[in-house]
Amino acid sequence: MNDILNFRKTFSGAASEGFGTKARNVASTMSVNDVVVPISGNLALRQSLANDGIYPGVEYKVCSLTLNGEEISTISDVPVNERINIIARIKPAYRLRDYLERTDWPVSVKPFEDVPLWLSKTTYEAGTMLGTLELAFSYVSIAAILAYFVRFTYVPSESMIPALNPGDVTIVTRTMSFGPLKPKVGDCILFDPPSELNNIISKIDQEGVNRPTKGQQFLKRVVAVPGEAAGVKNSQPYVELKNDVSIIKDTE
């Protein structure tokens, strides 16, 4: 419950300052002891800032502010035309990895000249959470789509030998039964058994014969399409194709 309340509080506070490119630059209201986050999308500038100990995306505490050598407590009281001369001394708000740590904290930076955008801690955390949620939603969406259109199927019986053997695992893709997507002769399809077949299986079950296929889907090869007739003569399957008869030699 507390996590939910903190989540709502963070987003409520950040909403007033905007998100992304509309986020408010807090450089003009920066005060001593504030926690701010430098942001830069320019790779060359990011490297230059990092060399000076200013890592974009890292939270920094404002240790001091000076204007022409005199300490001030906040930038908001300084006239706009003089703010470019302000120097801030900042250090990370938390311990960094060893290879990022420096011995000269806090470092000096000109807020209005060196860094293009400063975000408040609240806005940055809200943006990070929002980005994480979007990424998680993307992964879940992709997984859901794949789960809907693609599935793995275990072959339990010998009915598809020699093409498929018992114990084989096949990848089945879902398709639509219209236009060029309709199953064609030669395709292997996974389908629910028709009600007539279920009725036959149920009748056999009542006679005491166990049928493991009951309630399962069938994996079979298409030998005929609507408009064609299929059957068995002399133990040999066949398909009638417009007054012609095609013998199916491979009985898979």
PDB file of C-alpha atoms in Angstrom:
ATOM      1  CA  MET A   1       0.000   0.000   0.000  1.00  0.00           C
ATOM      2  CA  ASN A   2       2.818   2.386   0.870  1.00  0.00           C
ATOM      3  CA  ASP A   3       4.481   1.673  -2.477  1.00  0.00           C
ATOM      4  CA  ILE A   4       1.281   2.618  -4.294  1.00  0.00           C
ATOM      5  CA  LEU A   5       0.958   5.839  -2.310  1.00  0.00           C
ATOM      6  CA  ASN A   6       4.601   6.736  -2.981  1.00  0.00           C
ATOM      7  CA  PHE A   7       4.067   5.960  -6.668  1.00  0.00           C
ATOM      8  CA  ARG A   8       1.052   8.282  -6.836  1.00  0.00           C
ATOM      9  CA  LYS A   9       2.867  10.977  -4.890  1.00  0.00           C
ATOM     10  CA  THR A  10       5.872  10.819  -7.220  1.00  0.00           C
ATOM     11  CA  PHE A  11       3.760  11.099 -10.346  1.00  0.00           C
ATOM     12  CA  SER A  12       1.560  13.829  -8.893  1.00  0.00           C
ATOM     13  CA  GLY A  13       4.624  15.894  -8.048  1.00  0.00           C
ATOM     14  CA  ALA A  14       6.228  15.281 -11.424  1.00  0.00           C
ATOM     15  CA  ALA A  15       3.040  16.054 -13.354  1.00  0.00           C
ATOM     16  CA  SER A  16       3.295  19.713 -12.392  1.00  0.00           C
ATOM     17  CA  GLU A  17       6.806  19.854 -13.871  1.00  0.00           C
ATOM     18  CA  GLY A  18       6.037  17.911 -17.058  1.00  0.00           C
ATOM     19  CA  PHE A  19       7.618  14.844 -18.631  1.00  0.00           C
ATOM     20  CA  GLY A  20      10.137  14.209 -21.392  1.00  0.00           C
ATOM     21  CA  THR A  21      10.874  17.175 -23.625  1.00  0.00           C
ATOM     22  CA  LYS A  22       8.235  19.202 -21.770  1.00  0.00           C
ATOM     23  CA  ALA A  23       9.899  18.730 -18.382  1.00  0.00           C
ATOM     24  CA  ARG A  24      10.675  21.958 -16.568  1.00  0.00           C
ATOM     25  CA  ASN A  25      14.327  22.935 -16.285  1.00  0.00           C
ATOM     26  CA  VAL A  26      14.893  23.457 -12.544  1.00  0.00           C
ATOM     27  CA  ALA A  27      18.170  25.342 -13.035  1.00  0.00           C
ATOM     28  CA  SER A  28      16.376  28.655 -12.489  1.00  0.00           C
ATOM     29  CA  THR A  29      15.050  27.513  -9.080  1.00  0.00           C
ATOM     30  CA  MET A  30      18.055  25.531  -7.909  1.00  0.00           C
ATOM     31  CA  SER A  31      18.832  25.964  -4.210  1.00  0.00           C
ATOM     32  CA  VAL A  32      21.464  24.707  -1.789  1.00  0.00           C
ATOM     33  CA  ASN A  33      20.726  21.122  -0.606  1.00  0.00           C
ATOM     34  CA  ASP A  34      18.452  20.452  -3.587  1.00  0.00           C
ATOM     35  CA  VAL A  35      18.826  17.110  -5.358  1.00  0.00           C
ATOM     36  CA  VAL A  36      18.946  17.591  -9.116  1.00  0.00           C
ATOM     37  CA  VAL A  37      19.721  15.444 -12.155  1.00  0.00           C
ATOM     38  CA  PRO A  38      21.767  16.714 -15.142  1.00  0.00           C
ATOM     39  CA  ILE A  39      20.410  15.573 -18.517  1.00  0.00           C
ATOM     40  CA  SER A  40      22.017  15.665 -21.956  1.00  0.00           C
ATOM     41  CA  GLY A  41      21.223  13.806 -25.161  1.00  0.00           C
ATOM     42  CA  ASN A  42      24.419  14.898 -26.912  1.00  0.00           C
ATOM     43  CA  LEU A  43      26.934  12.058 -26.724  1.00  0.00           C
ATOM     44  CA  ALA A  44      29.972  14.321 -27.087  1.00  0.00           C
ATOM     45  CA  LEU A  45      28.683  16.621 -24.334  1.00  0.00           C
ATOM     46  CA  ARG A  46      27.863  13.650 -22.107  1.00  0.00           C
ATOM     47  CA  GLN A  47      31.451  12.432 -22.398  1.00  0.00           C
ATOM     48  CA  SER A  48      32.804  15.913 -21.693  1.00  0.00           C
ATOM     49  CA  LEU A  49      30.603  16.257 -18.612  1.00  0.00           C
ATOM     50  CA  ALA A  50      31.594  12.786 -17.410  1.00  0.00           C
ATOM     51  CA  ASN A  51      35.256  13.764 -17.647  1.00  0.00           C
ATOM     52  CA  ASP A  52      34.469  16.606 -15.255  1.00  0.00           C
ATOM     53  CA  GLY A  53      32.625  14.310 -12.833  1.00  0.00           C
ATOM     54  CA  ILE A  54      29.122  15.259 -13.979  1.00  0.00           C
ATOM     55  CA  TYR A  55      27.312  12.102 -15.046  1.00  0.00           C
ATOM     56  CA  PRO A  56      23.983  12.688 -16.848  1.00  0.00           C
ATOM     57  CA  GLY A  57      21.197  10.700 -15.224  1.00  0.00           C
ATOM     58  CA  VAL A  58      22.863  10.659 -11.788  1.00  0.00           C
ATOM     59  CA  GLU A  59      21.282  12.473  -8.840  1.00  0.00           C
ATOM     60  CA  TYR A  60      23.458  15.278  -7.427  1.00  0.00           C
ATOM     61  CA  LYS A  61      23.161  17.254  -4.248  1.00  0.00           C
ATOM     62  CA  VAL A  62      23.775  20.980  -4.523  1.00  0.00           C
ATOM     63  CA  CYS A  63      26.437  21.737  -1.891  1.00  0.00           C
ATOM     64  CA  SER A  64      26.853  25.459  -2.563  1.00  0.00           C
ATOM     65  CA  LEU A  65      26.021  28.259  -5.004  1.00  0.00           C
ATOM     66  CA  THR A  66      28.207  31.282  -5.653  1.00  0.00           C
ATOM     67  CA  LEU A  67      27.728  34.415  -7.746  1.00  0.00           C
ATOM     68  CA  ASN A  68      30.875  36.429  -8.439  1.00  0.00           C
ATOM     69  CA  GLY A  69      32.573  34.780  -5.460  1.00  0.00           C
ATOM     70  CA  GLU A  70      29.705  35.399  -3.017  1.00  0.00           C
ATOM     71  CA  GLU A  71      27.629  32.539  -1.667  1.00  0.00           C
ATOM     72  CA  ILE A  72      23.887  32.514  -2.343  1.00  0.00           C
ATOM     73  CA  SER A  73      21.183  30.146  -1.146  1.00  0.00           C
ATOM     74  CA  THR A  74      19.026  29.983  -4.275  1.00  0.00           C
ATOM     75  CA  ILE A  75      19.165  30.952  -7.934  1.00  0.00           C
ATOM     76  CA  SER A  76      15.560  32.110  -8.105  1.00  0.00           C
ATOM     77  CA  ASP A  77      16.479  35.438  -6.452  1.00  0.00           C
ATOM     78  CA  VAL A  78      19.245  36.210  -8.970  1.00  0.00           C
ATOM     79  CA  PRO A  79      18.412  38.457 -11.964  1.00  0.00           C
ATOM     80  CA  VAL A  80      18.198  36.504 -15.213  1.00  0.00           C
ATOM     81  CA  ASN A  81      21.032  38.383 -16.890  1.00  0.00           C
ATOM     82  CA  GLU A  82      23.436  37.461 -14.047  1.00  0.00           C
ATOM     83  CA  ARG A  83      22.613  33.757 -13.725  1.00  0.00           C
ATOM     84  CA  ILE A  84      25.179  32.733 -16.320  1.00  0.00           C
ATOM     85  CA  ASN A  85      27.895  33.677 -13.820  1.00  0.00           C
ATOM     86  CA  ILE A  86      26.603  31.337 -11.116  1.00  0.00           C
ATOM     87  CA  ILE A  87      28.800  28.409 -10.127  1.00  0.00           C
ATOM     88  CA  ALA A  88      27.318  25.385  -8.363  1.00  0.00           C
ATOM     89  CA  ARG A  89      29.315  22.864  -6.361  1.00  0.00           C
ATOM     90  CA  ILE A  90      27.691  19.470  -6.594  1.00  0.00           C
ATOM     91  CA  LYS A  91      28.348  15.869  -5.575  1.00  0.00           C
ATOM     92  CA  PRO A  92      26.419  12.608  -6.107  1.00  0.00           C
ATOM     93  CA  ALA A  93      23.519  12.123  -3.719  1.00  0.00           C
ATOM     94  CA  TYR A  94      24.561   8.495  -3.240  1.00  0.00           C
ATOM     95  CA  ARG A  95      27.682   6.404  -3.598  1.00  0.00           C
ATOM     96  CA  LEU A  96      28.559   5.472  -7.180  1.00  0.00           C
ATOM     97  CA  ARG A  97      30.418   2.463  -8.521  1.00  0.00           C
ATOM     98  CA  ASP A  98      34.108   2.517  -7.712  1.00  0.00           C
ATOM     99  CA  TYR A  99      35.209   3.377 -11.251  1.00  0.00           C
ATOM    100  CA  LEU A 100      32.930   6.443 -11.234  1.00  0.00           C
ATOM    101  CA  GLU A 101      33.935   7.743  -7.829  1.00  0.00           C
ATOM    102  CA  ARG A 102      36.290  10.726  -7.606  1.00  0.00           C
ATOM    103  CA  THR A 103      38.411  12.228  -4.848  1.00  0.00           C
ATOM    104  CA  ASP A 104      37.558  15.829  -5.743  1.00  0.00           C
ATOM    105  CA  TRP A 105      33.858  15.908  -4.854  1.00  0.00           C
ATOM    106  CA  PRO A 106      32.118  18.293  -4.945  1.00  0.00           C
ATOM    107  CA  VAL A 107      32.867  19.469  -8.507  1.00  0.00           C
ATOM    108  CA  SER A 108      32.097  22.880  -9.972  1.00  0.00           C
ATOM    109  CA  VAL A 109      29.607  23.447 -12.782  1.00  0.00           C
ATOM    110  CA  LYS A 110      27.889  26.431 -14.377  1.00  0.00           C
ATOM    111  CA  PRO A 111      24.205  25.388 -14.360  1.00  0.00           C
ATOM    112  CA  PHE A 112      23.175  27.631 -17.271  1.00  0.00           C
ATOM    113  CA  GLU A 113      26.238  27.119 -19.430  1.00  0.00           C
ATOM    114  CA  ASP A 114      27.545  23.576 -18.973  1.00  0.00           C
ATOM    115  CA  VAL A 115      24.375  21.465 -18.760  1.00  0.00           C
ATOM    116  CA  PRO A 116      21.375  21.916 -21.100  1.00  0.00           C
ATOM    117  CA  LEU A 117      18.746  20.489 -18.741  1.00  0.00           C
ATOM    118  CA  TRP A 118      18.390  19.932 -15.011  1.00  0.00           C
ATOM    119  CA  LEU A 119      15.526  17.857 -13.647  1.00  0.00           C
ATOM    120  CA  SER A 120      14.263  17.572 -10.130  1.00  0.00           C
ATOM    121  CA  LYS A 121      14.643  14.211  -8.408  1.00  0.00           C
ATOM    122  CA  THR A 122      10.871  13.705  -8.465  1.00  0.00           C
ATOM    123  CA  THR A 123      10.544  14.331 -12.198  1.00  0.00           C
ATOM    124  CA  TYR A 124      13.500  12.099 -13.023  1.00  0.00           C
ATOM    125  CA  GLU A 125      12.233   9.220 -10.880  1.00  0.00           C
ATOM    126  CA  ALA A 126       8.753   9.534 -12.385  1.00  0.00           C
ATOM    127  CA  GLY A 127      10.205   9.511 -15.883  1.00  0.00           C
ATOM    128  CA  THR A 128      12.307   6.465 -15.051  1.00  0.00           C
ATOM    129  CA  MET A 129       9.291   4.617 -13.656  1.00  0.00           C
ATOM    130  CA  LEU A 130       7.204   5.566 -16.676  1.00  0.00           C
ATOM    131  CA  GLY A 131       9.924   4.356 -19.024  1.00  0.00           C
ATOM    132  CA  THR A 132      10.202   1.088 -17.100  1.00  0.00           C
ATOM    133  CA  LEU A 133       6.439   0.580 -17.296  1.00  0.00           C
ATOM    134  CA  GLU A 134       6.446   1.268 -21.039  1.00  0.00           C
ATOM    135  CA  LEU A 135       9.298  -1.197 -21.563  1.00  0.00           C
ATOM    136  CA  ALA A 136       7.580  -3.834 -19.438  1.00  0.00           C
ATOM    137  CA  PHE A 137       4.310  -3.282 -21.319  1.00  0.00           C
ATOM    138  CA  SER A 138       6.149  -3.677 -24.634  1.00  0.00           C
ATOM    139  CA  TYR A 139       7.683  -6.986 -23.542  1.00  0.00           C
ATOM    140  CA  VAL A 140       4.349  -8.250 -22.202  1.00  0.00           C
ATOM    141  CA  SER A 141       2.594  -7.207 -25.421  1.00  0.00           C
ATOM    142  CA  ILE A 142       5.175  -8.984 -27.575  1.00  0.00           C
ATOM    143  CA  ALA A 143       4.935 -12.083 -25.387  1.00  0.00           C
ATOM    144  CA  ALA A 144       1.130 -12.033 -25.612  1.00  0.00           C
ATOM    145  CA  ILE A 145       1.217 -11.694 -29.396  1.00  0.00           C
ATOM    146  CA  LEU A 146       3.717 -14.534 -29.721  1.00  0.00           C
ATOM    147  CA  ALA A 147       1.695 -16.683 -27.338  1.00  0.00           C
ATOM    148  CA  TYR A 148      -1.423 -16.065 -29.436  1.00  0.00           C
ATOM    149  CA  PHE A 149       0.126 -16.716 -32.846  1.00  0.00           C
ATOM    150  CA  VAL A 150       2.842 -19.238 -31.964  1.00  0.00           C
ATOM    151  CA  ARG A 151       2.752 -22.307 -29.764  1.00  0.00           C
ATOM    152  CA  PHE A 152       4.684 -25.543 -29.276  1.00  0.00           C
ATOM    153  CA  THR A 153       2.822 -28.808 -29.763  1.00  0.00           C
ATOM    154  CA  TYR A 154       3.837 -32.290 -28.617  1.00  0.00           C
ATOM    155  CA  VAL A 155       3.119 -35.178 -31.003  1.00  0.00           C
ATOM    156  CA  PRO A 156       1.581 -37.969 -28.874  1.00  0.00           C
ATOM    157  CA  SER A 157       0.727 -40.629 -31.467  1.00  0.00           C
ATOM    158  CA  GLU A 158       2.038 -42.439 -34.534  1.00  0.00           C
ATOM    159  CA  SER A 159      -0.618 -41.143 -36.945  1.00  0.00           C
ATOM    160  CA  MET A 160       1.790 -38.737 -38.706  1.00  0.00           C
ATOM    161  CA  ILE A 161       4.694 -41.159 -39.260  1.00  0.00           C
ATOM    162  CA  PRO A 162       7.062 -40.757 -41.128  1.00  0.00           C
ATOM    163  CA  ALA A 163       6.743 -36.961 -41.244  1.00  0.00           C
ATOM    164  CA  LEU A 164       6.280 -36.636 -37.481  1.00  0.00           C
ATOM    165  CA  ASN A 165       7.173 -39.224 -34.876  1.00  0.00           C
ATOM    166  CA  PRO A 166       5.777 -39.686 -31.363  1.00  0.00           C
ATOM    167  CA  GLY A 167       7.594 -37.350 -28.978  1.00  0.00           C
ATOM    168  CA  ASP A 168       8.398 -34.740 -31.645  1.00  0.00           C
ATOM    169  CA  VAL A 169       7.732 -31.097 -30.755  1.00  0.00           C
ATOM    170  CA  THR A 170       6.438 -28.843 -33.508  1.00  0.00           C
ATOM    171  CA  ILE A 171       5.942 -25.077 -33.746  1.00  0.00           C
ATOM    172  CA  VAL A 172       2.383 -24.171 -34.711  1.00  0.00           C
ATOM    173  CA  THR A 173       1.474 -20.707 -36.015  1.00  0.00           C
ATOM    174  CA  ARG A 174      -2.074 -19.413 -35.834  1.00  0.00           C
ATOM    175  CA  THR A 175      -3.547 -18.216 -39.122  1.00  0.00           C
ATOM    176  CA  MET A 176      -6.885 -17.052 -40.521  1.00  0.00           C
ATOM    177  CA  SER A 177      -9.218 -19.217 -42.609  1.00  0.00           C
ATOM    178  CA  PHE A 178      -9.809 -16.809 -45.474  1.00  0.00           C
ATOM    179  CA  GLY A 179      -8.194 -15.834 -48.773  1.00  0.00           C
ATOM    180  CA  PRO A 180      -4.598 -16.907 -49.321  1.00  0.00           C
ATOM    181  CA  LEU A 181      -4.292 -17.794 -45.629  1.00  0.00           C
ATOM    182  CA  LYS A 182      -6.632 -20.760 -45.896  1.00  0.00           C
ATOM    183  CA  PRO A 183      -4.991 -24.157 -45.256  1.00  0.00           C
ATOM    184  CA  LYS A 184      -3.815 -25.807 -48.479  1.00  0.00           C
ATOM    185  CA  VAL A 185      -3.325 -29.418 -49.424  1.00  0.00           C
ATOM    186  CA  GLY A 186      -0.087 -30.616 -47.873  1.00  0.00           C
ATOM    187  CA  ASP A 187      -0.221 -28.263 -44.893  1.00  0.00           C
ATOM    188  CA  CYS A 188      -0.089 -29.677 -41.376  1.00  0.00           C
ATOM    189  CA  ILE A 189      -2.752 -28.106 -39.173  1.00  0.00           C
ATOM    190  CA  LEU A 190      -3.687 -28.233 -35.501  1.00  0.00           C
ATOM    191  CA  PHE A 191      -7.434 -28.210 -34.923  1.00  0.00           C
ATOM    192  CA  ASP A 192     -10.190 -29.076 -32.500  1.00  0.00           C
ATOM    193  CA  PRO A 193     -11.900 -32.351 -33.459  1.00  0.00           C
ATOM    194  CA  PRO A 194     -15.377 -31.826 -34.946  1.00  0.00           C
ATOM    195  CA  SER A 195     -18.369 -32.502 -32.744  1.00  0.00           C
ATOM    196  CA  GLU A 196     -19.244 -35.615 -34.761  1.00  0.00           C
ATOM    197  CA  LEU A 197     -15.888 -37.155 -33.919  1.00  0.00           C
ATOM    198  CA  ASN A 198     -16.251 -36.190 -30.264  1.00  0.00           C
ATOM    199  CA  ASN A 199     -19.632 -37.900 -30.197  1.00  0.00           C
ATOM    200  CA  ILE A 200     -18.093 -41.065 -31.649  1.00  0.00           C
ATOM    201  CA  ILE A 201     -15.274 -40.976 -29.100  1.00  0.00           C
ATOM    202  CA  SER A 202     -17.765 -40.448 -26.269  1.00  0.00           C
ATOM    203  CA  LYS A 203     -19.826 -43.414 -27.498  1.00  0.00           C
ATOM    204  CA  ILE A 204     -16.740 -45.626 -27.631  1.00  0.00           C
ATOM    205  CA  ASP A 205     -15.757 -44.470 -24.129  1.00  0.00           C
ATOM    206  CA  GLN A 206     -19.149 -45.549 -22.826  1.00  0.00           C
ATOM    207  CA  GLU A 207     -18.441 -48.997 -24.233  1.00  0.00           C
ATOM    208  CA  GLY A 208     -15.373 -49.232 -22.040  1.00  0.00           C
ATOM    209  CA  VAL A 209     -12.637 -48.323 -24.518  1.00  0.00           C
ATOM    210  CA  ASN A 210     -10.194 -45.669 -23.335  1.00  0.00           C
ATOM    211  CA  ARG A 211      -9.453 -42.976 -25.925  1.00  0.00           C
ATOM    212  CA  PRO A 212      -6.571 -40.651 -24.917  1.00  0.00           C
ATOM    213  CA  THR A 213      -7.447 -38.257 -27.764  1.00  0.00           C
ATOM    214  CA  LYS A 214     -10.623 -37.118 -26.076  1.00  0.00           C
ATOM    215  CA  GLY A 215     -10.524 -33.416 -25.316  1.00  0.00           C
ATOM    216  CA  GLN A 216      -7.268 -32.919 -27.218  1.00  0.00           C
ATOM    217  CA  GLN A 217      -6.493 -31.114 -30.450  1.00  0.00           C
ATOM    218  CA  PHE A 218      -5.502 -33.016 -33.556  1.00  0.00           C
ATOM    219  CA  LEU A 219      -2.368 -32.467 -35.657  1.00  0.00           C
ATOM    220  CA  LYS A 220      -3.021 -33.711 -39.190  1.00  0.00           C
ATOM    221  CA  ARG A 221      -2.022 -33.076 -42.810  1.00  0.00           C
ATOM    222  CA  VAL A 222      -4.567 -31.553 -45.199  1.00  0.00           C
ATOM    223  CA  VAL A 223      -5.370 -33.946 -48.072  1.00  0.00           C
ATOM    224  CA  ALA A 224      -8.480 -32.225 -49.426  1.00  0.00           C
ATOM    225  CA  VAL A 225     -10.175 -28.819 -49.323  1.00  0.00           C
ATOM    226  CA  PRO A 226     -13.856 -27.797 -49.458  1.00  0.00           C
ATOM    227  CA  GLY A 227     -15.454 -28.984 -52.689  1.00  0.00           C
ATOM    228  CA  GLU A 228     -13.371 -32.152 -52.870  1.00  0.00           C
ATOM    229  CA  ALA A 229     -14.273 -35.604 -51.607  1.00  0.00           C
ATOM    230  CA  ALA A 230     -11.936 -37.919 -49.738  1.00  0.00           C
ATOM    231  CA  GLY A 231     -12.336 -41.533 -48.761  1.00  0.00           C
ATOM    232  CA  VAL A 232     -10.724 -44.961 -48.503  1.00  0.00           C
ATOM    233  CA  LYS A 233     -10.954 -47.774 -51.056  1.00  0.00           C
ATOM    234  CA  ASN A 234      -9.269 -51.098 -50.546  1.00  0.00           C
ATOM    235  CA  SER A 235      -7.395 -49.674 -47.540  1.00  0.00           C
ATOM    236  CA  GLN A 236      -6.030 -46.918 -49.806  1.00  0.00           C
ATOM    237  CA  PRO A 237      -6.989 -43.249 -49.168  1.00  0.00           C
ATOM    238  CA  TYR A 238      -8.069 -41.184 -52.170  1.00  0.00           C
ATOM    239  CA  VAL A 239      -9.304 -37.703 -53.105  1.00  0.00           C
ATOM    240  CA  GLU A 240     -11.784 -36.983 -55.909  1.00  0.00           C
ATOM    241  CA  LEU A 241     -10.652 -33.900 -57.859  1.00  0.00           C
ATOM    242  CA  LYS A 242     -13.343 -32.780 -60.332  1.00  0.00           C
ATOM    243  CA  ASN A 243     -14.236 -36.164 -61.822  1.00  0.00           C
ATOM    244  CA  ASP A 244     -10.639 -37.334 -61.347  1.00  0.00           C
ATOM    245  CA  VAL A 245      -9.313 -39.549 -58.587  1.00  0.00           C
ATOM    246  CA  SER A 246      -5.959 -38.887 -56.953  1.00  0.00           C
ATOM    247  CA  ILE A 247      -4.475 -41.722 -54.890  1.00  0.00           C
ATOM    248  CA  ILE A 248      -2.644 -40.648 -51.714  1.00  0.00           C
ATOM    249  CA  LYS A 249       0.367 -42.887 -51.582  1.00  0.00           C
ATOM    250  CA  ASP A 250       1.848 -41.389 -48.442  1.00  0.00           C
ATOM    251  CA  THR A 251      -0.639 -42.181 -45.702  1.00  0.00           C
ATOM    252  CA  GLU A 252       0.830 -39.782 -43.172  1.00  0.00           C
TER     253      GLU A 252
END
